[in-house]
Coordinates of C-alpha atoms in Angstrom, one line a residue:
X1 CA 26.3 -1.1 15.0
X2 CA 22.6 -1.6 14.8
X3 CA 20.6 1.7 14.9
X4 CA 17.0 2.2 15.8
X5 CA 15.9 2.5 12.2
X6 CA 17.6 -0.8 11.4
X7 CA 15.1 -2.6 13.6
X8 CA 11.8 -4.0 12.4
X9 CA 8.4 -3.3 13.9
X10 CA 8.4 -6.6 15.6
X11 CA 11.9 -5.9 17.1
X12 CA 11.0 -2.4 18.2
X13 CA 7.8 -3.6 19.9
X14 CA 9.7 -6.3 21.7
X15 CA 12.5 -3.8 22.8
X16 CA 9.9 -1.4 24.2
X17 CA 8.0 -4.2 26.1
X18 CA 11.3 -5.4 27.5
X19 CA 12.6 -2.0 28.5
X20 CA 15.6 -2.0 26.2
X21 CA 14.4 1.1 24.3
X22 CA 11.9 3.8 25.2
X23 CA 9.1 5.1 23.0
X24 CA 10.4 8.6 23.5
X25 CA 13.9 7.6 22.3
X26 CA 12.5 5.8 19.3
X27 CA 10.2 8.7 18.4
X28 CA 12.9 11.3 18.7
X29 CA 15.2 9.1 16.5
X30 CA 12.6 9.0 13.7
X31 CA 11.6 12.7 14.0
X32 CA 15.3 13.5 13.6
X33 CA 15.6 11.4 10.5
X34 CA 12.5 13.0 9.0
X35 CA 14.0 16.4 9.6
X36 CA 17.3 15.5 8.0
X37 CA 16.2 13.4 5.1
X38 CA 12.6 14.1 4.2
X39 CA 13.4 16.9 1.8
X40 CA 15.3 14.4 -0.4
X41 CA 12.5 11.8 -0.7
X42 CA 9.3 13.9 -0.2
X43 CA 7.7 11.4 2.1
X44 CA 5.7 13.7 4.5
X45 CA 3.1 16.4 3.9
X46 CA 2.7 17.0 7.6
X47 CA 5.1 16.1 10.5
X48 CA 3.3 15.9 13.8
X49 CA 6.2 16.4 16.2
X50 CA 4.1 17.6 19.2
X51 CA 1.5 14.9 18.8
X52 CA 4.2 12.2 18.4
X53 CA 6.1 13.2 21.5
X54 CA 2.8 13.4 23.5
X55 CA 1.9 9.9 22.3
X56 CA 5.4 8.6 23.0
X57 CA 5.3 9.9 26.6
X58 CA 1.9 8.3 27.1
X59 CA 3.3 5.0 25.7
X60 CA 6.3 5.2 28.0
X61 CA 3.9 5.6 31.0
X62 CA 1.9 2.6 29.8
X63 CA 5.1 0.5 29.7
X64 CA 6.0 1.6 33.2
X65 CA 2.5 0.8 34.5
X66 CA 2.7 -2.6 32.9
X67 CA 5.9 -3.4 34.8
X68 CA 4.1 -2.6 38.1
X69 CA 1.1 -4.7 37.1
X70 CA 2.2 -7.7 35.0
X71 CA -1.5 -8.5 34.3
X72 CA -2.2 -5.2 32.7
X73 CA -0.7 -6.1 29.4
X74 CA 0.4 -3.8 26.6
X75 CA -1.2 -3.2 23.2
X76 CA 1.0 -4.9 20.5
X77 CA 2.3 -1.8 18.8
X78 CA 2.9 0.3 22.0
X79 CA 5.3 3.1 21.2
X80 CA 6.0 2.2 17.6
X81 CA 6.0 5.1 15.2
X82 CA 3.7 4.6 12.2
X83 CA 2.8 7.5 9.9
X84 CA -0.7 7.8 8.3
X85 CA -1.4 8.4 4.6
X86 CA -2.9 11.9 3.9
X87 CA -6.1 10.4 2.5
X88 CA -7.0 9.2 6.0
X89 CA -8.3 11.2 8.9
X90 CA -6.4 11.8 12.1
X91 CA -8.4 13.9 14.6
X92 CA -6.9 17.4 15.0
X93 CA -4.3 16.9 12.2
X94 CA -4.3 18.5 8.7
X95 CA -5.6 16.2 5.9
X96 CA -4.9 17.7 2.5
X97 CA -6.0 14.7 0.3
X98 CA -3.0 15.7 -1.8
X99 CA -4.9 18.8 -3.0
X100 CA -4.2 22.5 -2.7
X101 CA -8.0 23.0 -2.2
X102 CA -7.7 21.2 1.1
X103 CA -4.3 22.6 2.2
X104 CA -5.8 23.9 5.5
X105 CA -8.3 21.2 6.1
X106 CA -8.2 19.6 9.6
X107 CA -9.9 16.3 10.4
X108 CA -12.4 16.3 13.3
X109 CA -12.2 12.5 13.9
X110 CA -10.1 9.4 13.2
X111 CA -10.8 7.0 10.4
X112 CA -11.7 3.6 11.8
X113 CA -8.4 2.1 10.7
X114 CA -6.5 5.0 12.4
X115 CA -8.5 4.4 15.6
X116 CA -7.6 0.7 15.4
X117 CA -3.9 1.5 15.0
X118 CA -4.1 3.9 17.9
X119 CA -5.8 1.3 20.0
X120 CA -2.9 -1.0 19.2
X121 CA -0.5 1.7 20.6
X122 CA 1.1 3.4 17.7
X123 CA 2.8 6.8 17.8
X124 CA 1.7 9.0 14.8
X125 CA 4.7 10.9 13.4
X126 CA 2.9 12.5 10.5
X127 CA 0.8 12.3 7.3
X128 CA 2.5 10.9 4.3
X129 CA 2.3 12.2 0.7
X130 CA -0.4 11.2 -1.7
X131 CA -1.5 12.4 -5.1
X132 CA -4.6 14.5 -5.5
X133 CA -7.5 12.5 -4.0
X134 CA -5.3 9.4 -4.4
X135 CA -6.3 9.1 -8.1
X136 CA -2.9 8.7 -10.0
X137 CA -0.2 6.0 -9.5
X138 CA 2.5 8.7 -8.8
X139 CA 2.8 11.3 -6.1
X140 CA 3.5 14.7 -7.5
X141 CA 1.4 17.6 -6.2
X142 CA 1.6 21.3 -5.1
X143 CA 1.3 20.3 -1.4
X144 CA 5.0 19.2 -1.2
X145 CA 7.9 18.0 -3.3
X146 CA 7.5 14.8 -5.3
X147 CA 7.7 11.5 -3.5
X148 CA 10.9 9.8 -4.8
X149 CA 12.1 6.3 -4.5
X150 CA 15.2 6.4 -2.2
X151 CA 16.9 3.9 -4.6
X152 CA 17.2 6.6 -7.3
X153 CA 16.1 10.1 -6.3
X154 CA 15.4 11.0 -9.9
X155 CA 12.6 8.5 -10.0
X156 CA 9.1 8.4 -8.6
X157 CA 8.1 6.5 -5.4
X158 CA 4.8 5.6 -7.1
X159 CA 1.4 6.1 -5.7
X160 CA -1.0 6.7 -4.3
X161 CA 0.8 5.6 -1.1
X162 CA 4.0 7.1 -2.5
X163 CA 4.9 9.0 0.6
X164 CA 4.4 5.9 2.7
X165 CA 6.7 3.9 0.5
X166 CA 9.4 6.6 0.5
X167 CA 9.2 7.0 4.3
X168 CA 9.8 3.3 5.0
X169 CA 12.4 2.7 2.3
X170 CA 14.4 5.7 3.5
X171 CA 14.3 4.7 7.1
X172 CA 12.0 7.6 8.1
X173 CA 9.4 5.1 9.6
X174 CA 9.7 1.4 10.5
X175 CA 6.4 0.8 8.6
X176 CA 3.5 2.8 7.3
X177 CA -0.2 2.7 6.8
X178 CA -1.3 2.9 3.1
X179 CA -4.4 2.3 1.0
X180 CA -4.9 0.5 -2.3
X181 CA -7.7 1.1 -4.9
X182 CA -5.9 0.1 -8.0
X183 CA -2.5 -0.9 -6.8
X184 CA -1.7 2.0 -4.5
X185 CA 0.2 -0.1 -1.9
X186 CA 1.8 -2.6 -4.2
X187 CA 3.1 0.0 -6.7
X188 CA 5.2 2.0 -4.1
X189 CA 6.2 -1.4 -2.6
X190 CA 7.6 -2.5 -5.9
X191 CA 9.5 0.7 -6.8
X192 CA 10.7 1.3 -3.2
X193 CA 11.9 -2.3 -2.5
X194 CA 9.3 -3.1 0.2
X195 CA 6.7 -5.7 1.1
X196 CA 3.2 -4.3 0.5
X197 CA 0.0 -6.1 1.4
X198 CA -3.4 -5.3 -0.1
X199 CA -5.9 -7.2 2.1
X200 CA -9.1 -8.9 1.0
X201 CA -12.1 -6.7 0.3
X202 CA -13.9 -6.4 3.7
X203 CA -11.0 -7.3 5.9
X204 CA -10.5 -3.7 7.1
X205 CA -13.3 -1.1 7.5
X206 CA -13.0 2.0 5.3
X207 CA -15.3 4.0 7.5
X208 CA -16.7 6.3 8.8
X209 CA -16.7 8.5 5.7
X210 CA -15.2 6.6 2.7
X211 CA -17.9 4.8 0.8
X212 CA -17.3 1.2 -0.2
X213 CA -19.8 1.0 -3.0
X214 CA -17.5 -0.5 -5.6
X215 CA -15.2 -2.2 -3.0
X216 CA -12.1 -1.3 -4.9
X217 CA -10.1 0.3 -2.1
X218 CA -8.8 -1.0 1.2
X219 CA -6.2 0.1 3.7
X220 CA -3.1 -2.0 4.4
X221 CA 0.5 -2.0 5.4
X222 CA 3.8 -1.1 3.7
X223 CA 6.7 -2.7 5.6
X224 CA 10.3 -4.0 5.3
X225 CA 9.4 -7.6 6.4
X226 CA 6.5 -10.0 6.1
X227 CA 6.1 -10.4 9.9
X228 CA 5.8 -6.6 10.3
X229 CA 3.0 -6.5 7.7
X230 CA 1.2 -9.4 9.4
X231 CA 1.4 -7.6 12.8
X232 CA 0.0 -4.4 11.3
X233 CA -2.8 -6.3 9.6
X234 CA -3.7 -7.9 12.9
X235 CA -4.1 -4.3 14.3
X236 CA -6.0 -2.9 11.3
X237 CA -8.5 -5.7 10.7
X238 CA -12.1 -5.4 11.8
X239 CA -15.5 -4.4 10.7
X240 CA -18.0 -1.8 11.8
X241 CA -21.8 -1.5 11.5
X242 CA -22.7 -0.2 8.1
X243 CA -19.8 -1.7 6.2
X244 CA -21.1 -3.1 2.9
X245 CA -18.2 -5.7 2.7
X246 CA -17.2 -7.7 5.8
X247 CA -15.1 -10.8 6.7
X248 CA -15.2 -13.0 9.7
X249 CA -12.1 -12.6 11.9
X250 CA -9.5 -15.3 12.2
X251 CA -10.5 -18.2 14.5
X252 CA -10.0 -17.5 18.3
X253 CA -6.3 -17.5 19.2
X254 CA -5.2 -17.2 15.6
X255 CA -3.2 -14.2 14.3
X256 CA -1.7 -13.2 11.0
X257 CA 1.6 -12.7 12.8
X258 CA 1.6 -16.4 13.8
X259 CA 1.2 -17.3 10.1
X260 CA 4.5 -15.4 9.3
X261 CA 6.4 -18.2 11.2
X262 CA 4.3 -21.1 9.9
X263 CA 5.3 -23.2 6.9
X264 CA 2.8 -22.9 4.1
X265 CA 3.0 -26.5 3.0
X266 CA 3.2 -27.5 -0.7
X267 CA 1.1 -25.1 -2.7
X268 CA -0.3 -25.0 -6.2
X269 CA 0.8 -21.7 -7.8
X270 CA -0.4 -20.4 -11.2
X271 CA 1.7 -17.9 -13.0
X272 CA 1.1 -15.6 -16.0
X273 CA 2.6 -12.6 -17.8
X274 CA -0.8 -11.8 -19.3
X275 CA -2.6 -8.6 -18.4
X276 CA -5.7 -6.8 -19.6
X277 CA -4.2 -3.5 -20.8
X278 CA -3.6 -3.5 -24.5
X279 CA -0.3 -2.0 -25.5
X280 CA 1.4 -2.7 -22.1
X281 CA 4.9 -4.0 -22.8
X282 CA 6.6 -5.8 -19.9
X283 CA 10.2 -4.7 -19.3
X284 CA 12.8 -7.5 -19.5
X285 CA 13.8 -6.8 -15.8
X286 CA 10.2 -7.3 -14.8
X287 CA 10.2 -10.6 -16.7
X288 CA 13.5 -11.6 -15.1
X289 CA 12.0 -10.9 -11.6
X290 CA 9.0 -13.1 -12.5
X291 CA 11.2 -15.9 -13.7
X292 CA 13.4 -15.7 -10.7
X293 CA 10.4 -15.9 -8.4
X294 CA 9.0 -18.8 -10.3
X295 CA 12.3 -20.7 -10.0
X296 CA 12.5 -19.9 -6.3
X297 CA 8.9 -21.1 -5.7
X298 CA 9.6 -24.3 -7.5
X299 CA 12.8 -24.8 -5.6
X300 CA 10.9 -24.4 -2.4
X301 CA 8.8 -27.4 -3.4
X302 CA 5.7 -25.7 -4.8
X303 CA 3.9 -26.8 -7.9
X304 CA 4.2 -23.9 -10.4
X305 CA 2.3 -23.9 -13.7
X306 CA 1.5 -21.5 -16.5
X307 CA -2.2 -20.4 -16.6
X308 CA -4.5 -18.3 -18.8
X309 CA -5.7 -15.3 -16.9
X310 CA -9.5 -15.0 -17.0
X311 CA -9.6 -11.2 -17.4
X312 CA -9.3 -9.6 -20.8
X313 CA -9.3 -6.1 -22.3
X314 CA -13.1 -5.9 -22.0
X315 CA -12.8 -5.2 -18.2
X316 CA -10.6 -2.1 -18.7
X317 CA -13.2 0.4 -19.8
X318 CA -15.6 -0.8 -17.1
X319 CA -12.9 -0.3 -14.5
X320 CA -12.2 3.2 -16.0
X321 CA -15.9 4.0 -15.5
X322 CA -15.6 3.3 -11.8
X323 CA -12.4 5.3 -11.5
X324 CA -13.9 8.3 -13.3
X325 CA -16.9 8.1 -10.9
X326 CA -14.6 7.9 -7.9
X327 CA -12.9 11.1 -9.0
X328 CA -16.2 12.9 -8.4
X329 CA -16.4 11.9 -4.7
X330 CA -14.4 14.9 -3.5
X331 CA -16.7 17.8 -2.6
X332 CA -15.5 20.5 -5.1
X333 CA -17.5 23.5 -6.1
X334 CA -17.6 24.2 -9.9
X335 CA -15.6 27.4 -9.6
X336 CA -12.8 25.4 -7.7
X337 CA -12.2 23.0 -10.6
X338 CA -9.6 25.2 -12.2
X339 CA -7.5 24.9 -9.1
X340 CA -7.1 21.1 -9.5
X341 CA -4.2 19.5 -11.2
X342 CA -4.7 18.7 -14.9
X343 CA -5.0 15.0 -14.5
X344 CA -7.6 15.4 -11.8
X345 CA -9.6 17.8 -13.9
X346 CA -9.4 15.3 -16.8
X347 CA -10.6 12.4 -14.6
X348 CA -13.4 14.5 -13.1
X349 CA -14.4 15.7 -16.5
X350 CA -14.8 12.1 -17.6
X351 CA -16.6 11.3 -14.4
X352 CA -19.1 14.1 -14.9
X353 CA -20.3 12.4 -18.1
X354 CA -20.8 9.0 -16.6
X355 CA -24.6 8.3 -16.2
X356 CA -26.1 6.4 -13.4
X357 CA -27.0 3.6 -15.8
X358 CA -23.4 3.4 -17.1
X359 CA -22.0 3.2 -13.6
X360 CA -24.4 0.5 -12.5
X361 CA -23.7 -1.5 -15.7
X362 CA -19.9 -1.2 -15.2
X363 CA -20.2 -2.5 -11.7
X364 CA -22.5 -5.4 -12.7
X365 CA -20.2 -6.3 -15.7
X366 CA -17.2 -6.5 -13.4
X367 CA -19.0 -8.5 -10.9
X368 CA -20.2 -11.0 -13.5
X369 CA -16.6 -11.3 -14.9
X370 CA -15.2 -11.7 -11.4
X371 CA -17.6 -14.5 -10.6
X372 CA -16.5 -16.5 -13.6
X373 CA -12.8 -15.7 -13.1
X374 CA -12.7 -16.8 -9.5
X375 CA -14.0 -20.3 -10.5
X376 CA -10.7 -20.8 -12.4
X377 CA -8.4 -18.8 -10.1
X378 CA -9.6 -20.6 -7.0
X379 CA -7.9 -23.8 -8.3
X380 CA -4.7 -22.2 -7.2
X381 CA -3.4 -21.3 -3.7
X382 CA -1.6 -18.2 -5.2
X383 CA -1.2 -16.6 -8.6
X384 CA 2.2 -15.0 -9.6
X385 CA 2.8 -12.1 -11.9
X386 CA 5.0 -9.0 -12.1
X387 CA 3.8 -6.2 -9.9
X388 CA 4.5 -3.6 -12.6
X389 CA 5.2 -3.7 -16.3
X390 CA 8.2 -1.3 -16.1
X391 CA 11.0 -0.1 -13.9
X392 CA 10.5 3.0 -11.6
X393 CA 9.8 5.9 -13.9
X394 CA 11.4 9.4 -13.7
X395 CA 9.7 12.1 -11.7
X396 CA 7.6 14.1 -14.2
X397 CA 7.2 11.2 -16.6
X398 CA 3.4 11.2 -16.4
X399 CA 2.9 14.9 -16.4
X400 CA 5.1 15.6 -19.4
X401 CA 2.2 14.7 -21.7
X402 CA -1.4 15.8 -21.9
X403 CA -3.8 14.3 -19.3
X404 CA -5.4 11.8 -21.6
X405 CA -2.0 10.3 -22.5
X406 CA -0.9 10.6 -18.9
X407 CA -3.8 8.2 -18.0
X408 CA -2.8 5.8 -20.8
X409 CA 0.8 5.8 -19.5
X410 CA -0.5 5.0 -16.0
X411 CA -2.5 2.1 -17.3
X412 CA 0.6 0.7 -19.2
X413 CA 2.8 1.2 -16.1
X414 CA 0.3 -0.7 -13.8
X415 CA -1.5 -3.3 -16.0
X416 CA -1.5 -6.1 -13.3
X417 CA -2.4 -4.5 -10.0
X418 CA -6.0 -3.3 -10.5
X419 CA -7.2 -6.8 -11.4
X420 CA -7.2 -7.7 -7.7
X421 CA -9.0 -4.5 -6.7
X422 CA -11.8 -5.6 -9.1
X423 CA -11.9 -9.2 -7.8
X424 CA -11.3 -8.2 -4.1
X425 CA -8.6 -10.8 -3.6
X426 CA -5.7 -10.2 -1.3
X427 CA -2.4 -9.5 -3.1
X428 CA 1.2 -8.7 -2.0
X429 CA 4.2 -7.2 -3.7
X430 CA 7.5 -8.9 -2.8
X431 CA 10.9 -7.2 -3.2
X432 CA 12.9 -10.1 -4.7
X433 CA 14.8 -8.5 -7.6
X434 CA 17.1 -5.6 -8.1
X435 CA 18.6 -4.4 -11.4
X436 CA 22.4 -4.1 -11.9
X437 CA 21.8 -0.3 -11.5
X438 CA 20.2 -0.9 -8.1
X439 CA 16.5 -0.4 -8.9
X440 CA 14.0 -2.6 -7.0
X441 CA 11.5 -4.7 -9.1
X442 CA 8.6 -6.3 -7.2
X443 CA 6.7 -9.5 -8.0
X444 CA 3.1 -10.0 -7.1
X445 CA 1.3 -12.9 -5.5
X446 CA -2.5 -13.0 -5.2
X447 CA -4.5 -15.4 -3.1
X448 CA -8.0 -16.6 -2.6
X449 CA -10.6 -14.4 -1.0
X450 CA -10.0 -14.2 2.7
X451 CA -6.7 -16.1 2.6
X452 CA -4.2 -13.5 3.6
X453 CA -2.8 -16.0 6.0
X454 CA -1.7 -18.3 3.2
X455 CA 0.0 -15.4 1.4
X456 CA 1.7 -14.3 4.6
X457 CA 3.1 -17.8 5.2
X458 CA 4.2 -18.2 1.6
X459 CA 5.8 -14.7 1.5
X460 CA 7.6 -15.4 4.8
X461 CA 9.0 -18.6 3.4
X462 CA 10.2 -16.7 0.3
X463 CA 11.7 -14.0 2.6
X464 CA 13.6 -16.7 4.6
X465 CA 15.0 -18.2 1.4
X466 CA 16.0 -14.8 -0.1
X467 CA 16.2 -12.2 2.6
X468 CA 15.8 -8.5 1.7
X469 CA 15.5 -6.6 4.9
X470 CA 19.1 -5.5 5.1
X471 CA 19.2 -4.1 1.5
X472 CA 19.1 -0.3 1.9
X473 CA 19.5 2.7 -0.4
X474 CA 22.3 5.2 0.2
X475 CA 20.1 7.6 2.2
X476 CA 19.8 4.8 4.9

């Protein structure tokens, strides 16, 4: 029998509009699952039971009012529970940033993306786990237990949207908001068997507090289906005064959700196993997933060809410079540094030695390389690669070594994802492959700047040919 957590976001929204399910019933179902299963997967740092039930009651009233006045209309996500990553502000709710230093910090306002989702009608069930300041690609802190992939509870759910990935994969949320500065949506998507979408730079406002100087990071959805991601992107997208990077909205009447049911046509797709991180060895299962995706794309009628990637090892130290500088953004007093996790202290130590000239040069270098790279990448509608170089790693894998080697391991684990944070292109991780042991392995498709719609149509076509929504871990 179909249960509430078997339903997609699109299905839940329709059931609420049609009166077949109530927002209170759905919210209670998910709060109950969080209470029963979250200790296993470490998805939430804060569960907002009272807020969620208040918002569910408000949504239920909105549904009733809309029945009395058919012209009133309902926001598209009315009554659908969506948790928020603990790097984002929700007014009146604790925001730890994954750090013990901010254990008792409470946000006084909503981030713009949270406000947009609230305007779309979501119910906020809590704040999902994230590593300290979102810096590492795994989610293990002193705020809560490690975020684990529900497919193998001995392994990490990735990061920095690790809690978001664990929540959706374990059926503790129908979808989740995440953010991605170096792969932080696509990494959890790959290791948790989900669809993850990093939008184009400028598609979603990072305000009001997060600076977009380098333009590496953006918010985006983690979902079980392509249509769900498209629906959430419709809700999240938009710019505000002061945003350094902006994109025009879709043409009037167009939605990303509509593109999820639209054939992409015959596309030209480049593919490559090359990456810019020296010493990164690609696991045979990641290669198998890549080859499987290539064959599927060719079978769907697309032109698939091998390409030379226009980014080399020279970009890595420049990206590192930006990452070190980003580690310095958290307002920490010198005497508080010793309370940070070792990897955070290491990254901030490196950041403290970055001069203004080095930072500006790194940004200029990456922009120059990107300008040249896009001239060749724009010849393709999409570019295929593995999402990650290895299978999901055991919990503790990164922290078992000193911080410098920890960071090197992270680079070798994720040698593909940060490329598209540098370029600003949209990219998705698609759950096409599982190992014989039942571990998910994602593949990544990147598109041209501003062309999330093409990626959504192509991903939906892949999903229709090789459905994955009904594959679940045992905790389901």
